[in-house]
PDB file of C-alpha atoms and ligand atoms in Angstrom:
ATOM      1  CA  UNK B 192      82.772 -57.005   1.941  1.00  0.00           C
ATOM      2  CA  UNK B 193      83.499 -54.460  -0.759  1.00  0.00           C
ATOM      3  CA  UNK B 194      85.666 -51.476  -1.541  1.00  0.00           C
ATOM      4  CA  UNK B 195      82.598 -49.367  -0.787  1.00  0.00           C
ATOM      5  CA  UNK B 196      82.539 -50.726   2.763  1.00  0.00           C
ATOM      6  CA  UNK B 197      86.237 -49.860   3.145  1.00  0.00           C
ATOM      7  CA  UNK B 198      85.598 -46.281   1.958  1.00  0.00           C
ATOM      8  CA  UNK B 199      82.513 -45.922   4.130  1.00  0.00           C
ATOM      9  CA  UNK B 200      84.472 -47.056   7.177  1.00  0.00           C
ATOM     10  CA  UNK B 201      87.308 -44.629   6.359  1.00  0.00           C
ATOM     11  CA  UNK B 202      84.737 -41.818   6.079  1.00  0.00           C
ATOM     12  CA  UNK B 203      83.236 -42.885   9.414  1.00  0.00           C
ATOM     13  CA  UNK B 204      86.664 -42.973  11.070  1.00  0.00           C
ATOM     14  CA  UNK B 205      87.590 -39.554   9.697  1.00  0.00           C
ATOM     15  CA  UNK B 206      84.316 -38.073  10.930  1.00  0.00           C
ATOM     16  CA  UNK B 207      84.738 -39.597  14.391  1.00  0.00           C
ATOM     17  CA  UNK B 208      88.467 -39.002  14.815  1.00  0.00           C
ATOM     18  CA  UNK B 209      88.504 -35.497  13.299  1.00  0.00           C
ATOM     19  CA  UNK B 210      85.044 -34.191  14.235  1.00  0.00           C
ATOM     20  CA  UNK B 211      86.040 -30.601  13.460  1.00  0.00           C
ATOM     21  CA  UNK B 212      87.288 -31.590   9.991  1.00  0.00           C
ATOM     22  CA  UNK B 213      90.698 -30.583   8.745  1.00  0.00           C
ATOM     23  CA  UNK B 214      90.558 -27.423   6.636  1.00  0.00           C
ATOM     24  CA  UNK B 215      94.318 -27.488   5.988  1.00  0.00           C
ATOM     25  CA  UNK B 216      94.296 -30.990   4.512  1.00  0.00           C
ATOM     26  CA  UNK B 217      91.024 -30.348   2.686  1.00  0.00           C
ATOM     27  CA  UNK B 218      92.705 -27.340   1.029  1.00  0.00           C
ATOM     28  CA  UNK B 219      95.694 -29.515   0.095  1.00  0.00           C
ATOM     29  CA  UNK B 220      93.487 -32.088  -1.622  1.00  0.00           C
ATOM     30  CA  UNK B 221      91.525 -29.355  -3.403  1.00  0.00           C
ATOM     31  CA  UNK B 222      94.728 -27.714  -4.657  1.00  0.00           C
ATOM     32  CA  UNK B 223      96.117 -31.073  -5.792  1.00  0.00           C
ATOM     33  CA  UNK B 224      92.935 -31.864  -7.714  1.00  0.00           C
ATOM     34  CA  UNK B 225      92.914 -28.367  -9.217  1.00  0.00           C
ATOM     35  CA  UNK B 226      96.497 -28.900 -10.419  1.00  0.00           C
ATOM     36  CA  UNK B 227      95.652 -32.318 -11.833  1.00  0.00           C
ATOM     37  CA  UNK B 228      97.934 -34.271  -9.486  1.00  0.00           C
ATOM     38  CA  UNK B 229      97.134 -37.983  -9.146  1.00  0.00           C
ATOM     39  CA  UNK B 230      94.997 -38.901  -6.149  1.00  0.00           C
ATOM     40  CA  UNK B 231      97.662 -41.150  -4.603  1.00  0.00           C
ATOM     41  CA  UNK B 232      98.449 -39.330  -1.365  1.00  0.00           C
ATOM     42  CA  UNK B 233      98.227 -41.359   1.822  1.00  0.00           C
ATOM     43  CA  UNK B 234      94.675 -41.695   3.144  1.00  0.00           C
ATOM     44  CA  UNK B 235      93.423 -39.478   5.979  1.00  0.00           C
ATOM     45  CA  UNK B 236      93.817 -42.229   8.574  1.00  0.00           C
ATOM     46  CA  UNK B 237      97.279 -43.147   7.328  1.00  0.00           C
ATOM     47  CA  UNK B 238      98.174 -39.450   7.537  1.00  0.00           C
ATOM     48  CA  UNK B 239      97.009 -39.449  11.148  1.00  0.00           C
ATOM     49  CA  UNK B 240      99.200 -42.493  11.763  1.00  0.00           C
ATOM     50  CA  UNK B 241     102.237 -40.739  10.256  1.00  0.00           C
ATOM     51  CA  UNK B 242     101.674 -37.790  12.570  1.00  0.00           C
ATOM     52  CA  UNK B 243     101.343 -40.080  15.577  1.00  0.00           C
ATOM     53  CA  UNK B 244     104.529 -41.958  14.692  1.00  0.00           C
ATOM     54  CA  UNK B 245     106.402 -38.637  14.496  1.00  0.00           C
ATOM     55  CA  UNK B 246     105.216 -37.815  18.000  1.00  0.00           C
ATOM     56  CA  UNK B 247     105.637 -41.312  19.458  1.00  0.00           C
ATOM     57  CA  UNK B 248     109.207 -41.511  18.191  1.00  0.00           C
ATOM     58  CA  UNK B 249     110.044 -37.956  19.257  1.00  0.00           C
ATOM     59  CA  UNK B 250     111.300 -37.308  15.733  1.00  0.00           C
ATOM     60  CA  UNK B 251     112.909 -33.933  15.034  1.00  0.00           C
ATOM     61  CA  UNK B 252     114.425 -34.688  11.631  1.00  0.00           C
ATOM     62  CA  UNK B 253     112.265 -36.382   9.020  1.00  0.00           C
ATOM     63  CA  UNK B 254     113.202 -37.449   5.494  1.00  0.00           C
ATOM     64  CA  UNK B 255     110.471 -38.124   2.949  1.00  0.00           C
ATOM     65  CA  UNK B 256     111.088 -39.630  -0.473  1.00  0.00           C
ATOM     66  CA  UNK B 257     108.161 -38.781  -2.784  1.00  0.00           C
ATOM     67  CA  UNK B 258     106.372 -35.501  -1.985  1.00  0.00           C
ATOM     68  CA  UNK B 259     103.528 -35.324  -4.523  1.00  0.00           C
ATOM     69  CA  UNK B 260     101.391 -32.381  -3.273  1.00  0.00           C
ATOM     70  CA  UNK B 261     102.767 -32.466   0.253  1.00  0.00           C
ATOM     71  CA  UNK B 262      99.831 -34.161   1.967  1.00  0.00           C
ATOM     72  CA  UNK B 263     101.931 -36.696   3.899  1.00  0.00           C
ATOM     73  CA  UNK B 264     104.682 -34.109   4.458  1.00  0.00           C
ATOM     74  CA  UNK B 265     102.172 -31.793   6.119  1.00  0.00           C
ATOM     75  CA  UNK B 266     100.774 -34.658   8.227  1.00  0.00           C
ATOM     76  CA  UNK B 267     104.266 -35.339   9.558  1.00  0.00           C
ATOM     77  CA  UNK B 268     105.605 -31.777   9.738  1.00  0.00           C
ATOM     78  CA  UNK B 269     102.797 -30.479  11.864  1.00  0.00           C
ATOM     79  CA  UNK B 270     103.579 -33.116  14.474  1.00  0.00           C
ATOM     80  CA  UNK B 271     107.203 -31.972  14.682  1.00  0.00           C
ATOM     81  CA  UNK B 272     108.430 -29.714  17.476  1.00  0.00           C
ATOM     82  CA  UNK B 273     108.964 -26.064  16.512  1.00  0.00           C
ATOM     83  CA  UNK B 274     112.659 -26.665  15.822  1.00  0.00           C
ATOM     84  CA  UNK B 275     111.965 -29.850  13.850  1.00  0.00           C
ATOM     85  CA  UNK B 276     112.670 -30.172  10.160  1.00  0.00           C
ATOM     86  CA  UNK B 277     111.334 -32.260   7.289  1.00  0.00           C
ATOM     87  CA  UNK B 278     113.136 -32.637   3.980  1.00  0.00           C
ATOM     88  CA  UNK B 279     111.075 -34.082   1.146  1.00  0.00           C
ATOM     89  CA  UNK B 280     112.418 -35.180  -2.243  1.00  0.00           C
ATOM     90  CA  UNK B 281     110.325 -34.966  -5.406  1.00  0.00           C
ATOM     91  CA  UNK B 282     111.289 -35.762  -8.994  1.00  0.00           C
ATOM     92  CA  UNK B 283     108.592 -33.681 -10.682  1.00  0.00           C
ATOM     93  CA  UNK B 284     108.951 -29.913 -10.419  1.00  0.00           C
ATOM     94  CA  UNK B 285     105.224 -29.460 -11.007  1.00  0.00           C
ATOM     95  CA  UNK B 286     104.414 -31.639  -7.986  1.00  0.00           C
ATOM     96  CA  UNK B 287     106.991 -29.812  -5.878  1.00  0.00           C
ATOM     97  CA  UNK B 288     105.521 -26.436  -6.858  1.00  0.00           C
ATOM     98  CA  UNK B 289     102.040 -27.483  -5.768  1.00  0.00           C
ATOM     99  CA  UNK B 290     103.478 -28.976  -2.580  1.00  0.00           C
ATOM    100  CA  UNK B 291     105.366 -25.785  -1.714  1.00  0.00           C
ATOM    101  CA  UNK B 292     102.199 -23.727  -2.073  1.00  0.00           C
ATOM    102  CA  UNK B 293     100.339 -26.232   0.112  1.00  0.00           C
ATOM    103  CA  UNK B 294     103.067 -26.182   2.753  1.00  0.00           C
ATOM    104  CA  UNK B 295     103.092 -22.353   2.758  1.00  0.00           C
ATOM    105  CA  UNK B 296      99.317 -22.271   3.167  1.00  0.00           C
ATOM    106  CA  UNK B 297      99.602 -24.754   6.021  1.00  0.00           C
ATOM    107  CA  UNK B 298     102.019 -22.359   7.775  1.00  0.00           C
ATOM    108  CA  UNK B 299     104.811 -24.948   7.780  1.00  0.00           C
ATOM    109  CA  UNK B 300     107.297 -23.316   5.412  1.00  0.00           C
ATOM    110  CA  UNK B 301     109.838 -22.913   8.219  1.00  0.00           C
ATOM    111  CA  UNK B 302     109.838 -26.645   8.927  1.00  0.00           C
ATOM    112  CA  UNK B 303     109.561 -28.190   5.459  1.00  0.00           C
ATOM    113  CA  UNK B 304     112.109 -28.119   2.664  1.00  0.00           C
ATOM    114  CA  UNK B 305     111.185 -29.645  -0.685  1.00  0.00           C
ATOM    115  CA  UNK B 306     114.006 -30.536  -3.064  1.00  0.00           C
ATOM    116  CA  UNK B 307     113.433 -31.277  -6.743  1.00  0.00           C
ATOM    117  CA  UNK B 308     115.193 -34.103  -8.525  1.00  0.00           C
ATOM    118  CA  UNK B 309     115.483 -37.863  -8.640  1.00  0.00           C
ATOM    119  CA  UNK B 310     115.887 -38.880  -5.014  1.00  0.00           C
ATOM    120  CA  UNK B 311     118.969 -40.995  -5.726  1.00  0.00           C
ATOM    121  CA  UNK B 312     120.655 -37.870  -7.157  1.00  0.00           C
ATOM    122  CA  UNK B 313     119.661 -35.713  -4.184  1.00  0.00           C
ATOM    123  CA  UNK B 314     120.498 -38.074  -1.320  1.00  0.00           C
ATOM    124  CA  UNK B 315     124.290 -37.689  -1.637  1.00  0.00           C
ATOM    125  CA  UNK B 316     123.861 -33.902  -1.180  1.00  0.00           C
ATOM    126  CA  UNK B 317     121.747 -34.445   1.921  1.00  0.00           C
ATOM    127  CA  UNK B 318     124.556 -36.543   3.342  1.00  0.00           C
ATOM    128  CA  UNK B 319     127.283 -34.088   2.256  1.00  0.00           C
ATOM    129  CA  UNK B 320     125.379 -31.218   3.884  1.00  0.00           C
ATOM    130  CA  UNK B 321     125.104 -33.171   7.121  1.00  0.00           C
ATOM    131  CA  UNK B 322     121.313 -32.920   7.374  1.00  0.00           C
ATOM    132  CA  UNK B 323     121.283 -36.382   8.957  1.00  0.00           C
ATOM    133  CA  UNK B 324     120.833 -38.383  11.114  1.00  0.00           C
ATOM    134  CA  UNK B 325     117.127 -38.611  10.386  1.00  0.00           C
ATOM    135  CA  UNK B 326     114.836 -39.908  13.098  1.00  0.00           C
ATOM    136  CA  UNK B 327     112.141 -40.986  10.649  1.00  0.00           C
ATOM    137  CA  UNK B 328     112.298 -41.844   6.957  1.00  0.00           C
ATOM    138  CA  UNK B 329     109.101 -42.192   4.916  1.00  0.00           C
ATOM    139  CA  UNK B 330     109.628 -43.926   1.560  1.00  0.00           C
ATOM    140  CA  UNK B 331     106.806 -43.308  -0.925  1.00  0.00           C
ATOM    141  CA  UNK B 332     108.210 -42.667  -4.407  1.00  0.00           C
ATOM    142  CA  UNK B 333     109.037 -44.903  -7.398  1.00  0.00           C
ATOM    143  CA  UNK B 334     108.662 -48.367  -5.971  1.00  0.00           C
ATOM    144  CA  UNK B 335     111.403 -49.916  -8.136  1.00  0.00           C
ATOM    145  CA  UNK B 336     114.010 -47.994  -6.127  1.00  0.00           C
ATOM    146  CA  UNK B 337     112.709 -49.119  -2.719  1.00  0.00           C
ATOM    147  CA  UNK B 338     115.799 -51.180  -1.885  1.00  0.00           C
ATOM    148  CA  UNK B 339     118.134 -48.311  -2.795  1.00  0.00           C
ATOM    149  CA  UNK B 340     116.036 -45.929  -0.671  1.00  0.00           C
ATOM    150  CA  UNK B 341     116.205 -48.346   2.240  1.00  0.00           C
ATOM    151  CA  UNK B 342     119.993 -48.417   1.904  1.00  0.00           C
ATOM    152  CA  UNK B 343     119.961 -44.646   2.165  1.00  0.00           C
ATOM    153  CA  UNK B 344     117.548 -44.687   5.088  1.00  0.00           C
ATOM    154  CA  UNK B 345     119.979 -46.862   7.054  1.00  0.00           C
ATOM    155  CA  UNK B 346     122.971 -44.824   5.928  1.00  0.00           C
ATOM    156  CA  UNK B 347     121.337 -41.537   6.954  1.00  0.00           C
ATOM    157  CA  UNK B 348     119.779 -43.007  10.084  1.00  0.00           C
ATOM    158  CA  UNK B 349     120.976 -44.044  13.534  1.00  0.00           C
ATOM    159  CA  UNK B 350     119.956 -46.749  15.962  1.00  0.00           C
ATOM    160  CA  UNK B 351     116.310 -45.978  16.666  1.00  0.00           C
ATOM    161  CA  UNK B 352     115.493 -44.429  13.288  1.00  0.00           C
ATOM    162  CA  UNK B 353     111.962 -45.332  12.236  1.00  0.00           C
ATOM    163  CA  UNK B 354     111.417 -46.371   8.620  1.00  0.00           C
ATOM    164  CA  UNK B 355     108.036 -46.523   6.907  1.00  0.00           C
ATOM    165  CA  UNK B 356     107.595 -47.801   3.352  1.00  0.00           C
ATOM    166  CA  UNK B 357     104.236 -47.129   1.717  1.00  0.00           C
ATOM    167  CA  UNK B 358     102.392 -49.360  -0.765  1.00  0.00           C
ATOM    168  CA  UNK B 359     104.000 -52.712  -0.079  1.00  0.00           C
ATOM    169  CA  UNK B 360     100.878 -54.856  -0.528  1.00  0.00           C
ATOM    170  CA  UNK B 361      99.496 -53.650  -3.862  1.00  0.00           C
ATOM    171  CA  UNK B 362      96.055 -55.208  -3.774  1.00  0.00           C
ATOM    172  CA  UNK B 363      97.624 -58.456  -2.598  1.00  0.00           C
ATOM    173  CA  UNK B 364      99.863 -58.716  -5.665  1.00  0.00           C
ATOM    174  CA  UNK B 365     102.955 -58.779  -3.444  1.00  0.00           C
ATOM    175  CA  UNK B 366     102.524 -62.498  -2.757  1.00  0.00           C
ATOM    176  CA  UNK B 367     101.317 -63.458  -6.236  1.00  0.00           C
ATOM    177  CA  UNK B 368     104.331 -64.784  -8.122  1.00  0.00           C
ATOM    178  CA  UNK B 369     102.513 -64.280 -11.438  1.00  0.00           C
ATOM    179  CA  UNK B 370     102.728 -60.513 -10.869  1.00  0.00           C
ATOM    180  CA  UNK B 371     106.079 -59.168 -11.998  1.00  0.00           C
ATOM    181  CA  UNK B 372     105.418 -55.475 -12.671  1.00  0.00           C
ATOM    182  CA  UNK B 373     108.009 -53.117 -11.285  1.00  0.00           C
ATOM    183  CA  UNK B 374     105.870 -51.671  -8.497  1.00  0.00           C
ATOM    184  CA  UNK B 375     105.049 -55.160  -7.207  1.00  0.00           C
ATOM    185  CA  UNK B 376     108.701 -56.205  -7.498  1.00  0.00           C
ATOM    186  CA  UNK B 377     109.528 -53.007  -5.597  1.00  0.00           C
ATOM    187  CA  UNK B 378     107.101 -53.964  -2.839  1.00  0.00           C
ATOM    188  CA  UNK B 379     108.772 -57.387  -2.574  1.00  0.00           C
ATOM    189  CA  UNK B 380     112.206 -55.785  -2.598  1.00  0.00           C
ATOM    190  CA  UNK B 381     111.225 -53.620   0.374  1.00  0.00           C
ATOM    191  CA  UNK B 382     109.815 -56.502   2.427  1.00  0.00           C
ATOM    192  CA  UNK B 383     112.771 -58.733   1.615  1.00  0.00           C
ATOM    193  CA  UNK B 384     115.246 -55.956   2.448  1.00  0.00           C
ATOM    194  CA  UNK B 385     113.613 -55.320   5.809  1.00  0.00           C
ATOM    195  CA  UNK B 386     113.544 -59.040   6.613  1.00  0.00           C
ATOM    196  CA  UNK B 387     117.170 -59.672   5.677  1.00  0.00           C
ATOM    197  CA  UNK B 388     118.869 -56.592   7.066  1.00  0.00           C
ATOM    198  CA  UNK B 389     120.939 -57.454  10.130  1.00  0.00           C
ATOM    199  CA  UNK B 390     120.213 -54.087  11.764  1.00  0.00           C
ATOM    200  CA  UNK B 391     116.485 -53.608  11.111  1.00  0.00           C
ATOM    201  CA  UNK B 392     113.450 -54.963  12.961  1.00  0.00           C
ATOM    202  CA  UNK B 393     110.301 -54.606  10.902  1.00  0.00           C
ATOM    203  CA  UNK B 394     106.739 -55.600  10.225  1.00  0.00           C
ATOM    204  CA  UNK B 395     104.274 -54.965   7.417  1.00  0.00           C
ATOM    205  CA  UNK B 396     100.541 -54.449   7.662  1.00  0.00           C
ATOM    206  CA  UNK B 397      97.802 -54.843   5.088  1.00  0.00           C
ATOM    207  CA  UNK B 398      95.324 -51.984   4.951  1.00  0.00           C
ATOM    208  CA  UNK B 399      91.958 -51.413   3.330  1.00  0.00           C
ATOM    209  CA  UNK B 400      90.232 -48.064   3.099  1.00  0.00           C
ATOM    210  CA  UNK B 401      89.424 -45.132   0.881  1.00  0.00           C
ATOM    211  CA  UNK B 402      92.539 -45.902  -1.197  1.00  0.00           C
ATOM    212  CA  UNK B 403      91.696 -49.562  -1.738  1.00  0.00           C
ATOM    213  CA  UNK B 404      93.737 -52.546  -0.588  1.00  0.00           C
ATOM    214  CA  UNK B 405      97.394 -51.862   0.093  1.00  0.00           C
ATOM    215  CA  UNK B 406      99.630 -51.611   3.127  1.00  0.00           C
ATOM    216  CA  UNK B 407     102.836 -50.315   4.605  1.00  0.00           C
ATOM    217  CA  UNK B 408     105.980 -51.614   6.247  1.00  0.00           C
ATOM    218  CA  UNK B 409     107.216 -50.227   9.542  1.00  0.00           C
ATOM    219  CA  UNK B 410     110.715 -50.784  10.845  1.00  0.00           C
ATOM    220  CA  UNK B 411     113.339 -49.512  13.221  1.00  0.00           C
ATOM    221  CA  UNK B 412     117.122 -49.453  12.884  1.00  0.00           C
ATOM    222  CA  UNK B 413     118.566 -51.513  15.751  1.00  0.00           C
TER     223      UNK B 413
HETATM  224  N1  SAH G1169     103.964 -39.060  -0.145  1.00  0.00           N
HETATM  225  C1  SAH G1169     102.915 -38.465  -0.946  1.00  0.00           C
HETATM  226  C2  SAH G1169     102.587 -39.310  -2.155  1.00  0.00           C
HETATM  227  C3  SAH G1169     103.771 -39.565  -3.059  1.00  0.00           C
HETATM  228  S1  SAH G1169     103.287 -40.214  -4.650  1.00  0.00           S
HETATM  229  C4  SAH G1169     101.662 -38.292  -0.092  1.00  0.00           C
HETATM  230  O1  SAH G1169     101.256 -39.278   0.531  1.00  0.00           O
HETATM  231  O2  SAH G1169     101.103 -37.199  -0.042  1.00  0.00           O
HETATM  232  C5  SAH G1169     104.863 -40.573  -5.308  1.00  0.00           C
HETATM  233  C6  SAH G1169     105.685 -39.352  -5.690  1.00  0.00           C
HETATM  234  O3  SAH G1169     107.017 -39.780  -5.920  1.00  0.00           O
HETATM  235  C7  SAH G1169     105.199 -38.673  -6.977  1.00  0.00           C
HETATM  236  O4  SAH G1169     104.995 -37.304  -6.765  1.00  0.00           O
HETATM  237  C8  SAH G1169     106.350 -38.894  -7.942  1.00  0.00           C
HETATM  238  O5  SAH G1169     106.562 -37.824  -8.840  1.00  0.00           O
HETATM  239  C9  SAH G1169     107.526 -39.022  -6.992  1.00  0.00           C
HETATM  240  N2  SAH G1169     108.678 -39.726  -7.561  1.00  0.00           N
HETATM  241  C10 SAH G1169     108.682 -40.725  -8.478  1.00  0.00           C
HETATM  242  N3  SAH G1169     109.937 -41.099  -8.755  1.00  0.00           N
HETATM  243  C11 SAH G1169     110.747 -40.346  -7.984  1.00  0.00           C
HETATM  244  C12 SAH G1169     112.160 -40.263  -7.811  1.00  0.00           C
HETATM  245  N4  SAH G1169     112.986 -41.039  -8.497  1.00  0.00           N
HETATM  246  N5  SAH G1169     112.647 -39.368  -6.936  1.00  0.00           N
HETATM  247  C13 SAH G1169     111.811 -38.561  -6.227  1.00  0.00           C
HETATM  248  N6  SAH G1169     110.479 -38.603  -6.353  1.00  0.00           N
HETATM  249  C14 SAH G1169     109.949 -39.472  -7.214  1.00  0.00           C
HETATM  250  C1  DHB G1170     100.739 -45.223  -6.282  1.00  0.00           C
HETATM  251  C2  DHB G1170     101.740 -44.635  -5.545  1.00  0.00           C
HETATM  252  C3  DHB G1170     101.547 -44.396  -4.211  1.00  0.00           C
HETATM  253  O1  DHB G1170     102.514 -43.842  -3.441  1.00  0.00           O
HETATM  254  C4  DHB G1170     100.363 -44.724  -3.590  1.00  0.00           C
HETATM  255  O2  DHB G1170     100.226 -44.479  -2.269  1.00  0.00           O
HETATM  256  C5  DHB G1170      99.344 -45.310  -4.328  1.00  0.00           C
HETATM  257  C6  DHB G1170      99.540 -45.555  -5.676  1.00  0.00           C
HETATM  258  C7  DHB G1170     100.944 -45.485  -7.718  1.00  0.00           C
HETATM  259  O3  DHB G1170     102.016 -45.130  -8.230  1.00  0.00           O
HETATM  260  O4  DHB G1170     100.054 -46.043  -8.332  1.00  0.00           O
HETATM  261 MG1   MG G1171     102.100 -44.082  -1.380  1.00  0.00          MG
END
């Protein structure tokens, strides 16, 4: 089995599950490529999952850490009720600019707010402004800060808050003790945090697909 099989199956799933295509998300990916953003958004099927989790959890307030071009933000925001709100934090102003244009084009400007800065600098403001409690927190930024972001997710959450952490498998490197790069250490930090926290129940799933071999963790604040 090869990466080509994984991509072919993702293409098959997209074609079957979204037979009419998705012009909004296609435009997002085109704009991202045009702007030279890295191709590290969640995959189409993971985006569908994010939207489903928003609906299944009845989320009205969503916090995202790591916007890039807004692909995952749009996947989640369009599953929110009309009075729902998503705040997304992005360190790079160029990424945020592209994301804002994508969100505007998607007709979601009223539901999505993108803030520019290092997330750990912005999170205290979010708390001070009382934008919490968040019903869903999606962590997908610099992996070395995963544990700090999880602290914030709990702090700005409530019992029942859903937490998703992207990229916790890293081609299988997460369980290879010879791998000590910061993104792999960040993946381990997330899994360990979720396992040890007295008020979180969590799992993690390996995924293969158009974006290779990775995975995500899914938890809930008890
Ligand atoms: N969630 C996006 C992908 C995010 S890629 C999607 O699926 O569409 C990771 C993003 O996190 C990048 O845009 C990067 O600039 C941003 N980032 C990295 N370090 C950050 C930090 N300290 N604070 C906020 N964002 C950060
Ligand atoms: C990277 C980051 C991501 O959020 C992702 O989904 C894939 C790759 C990266 O930094 O390489
Ligand atoms: Mg990611």
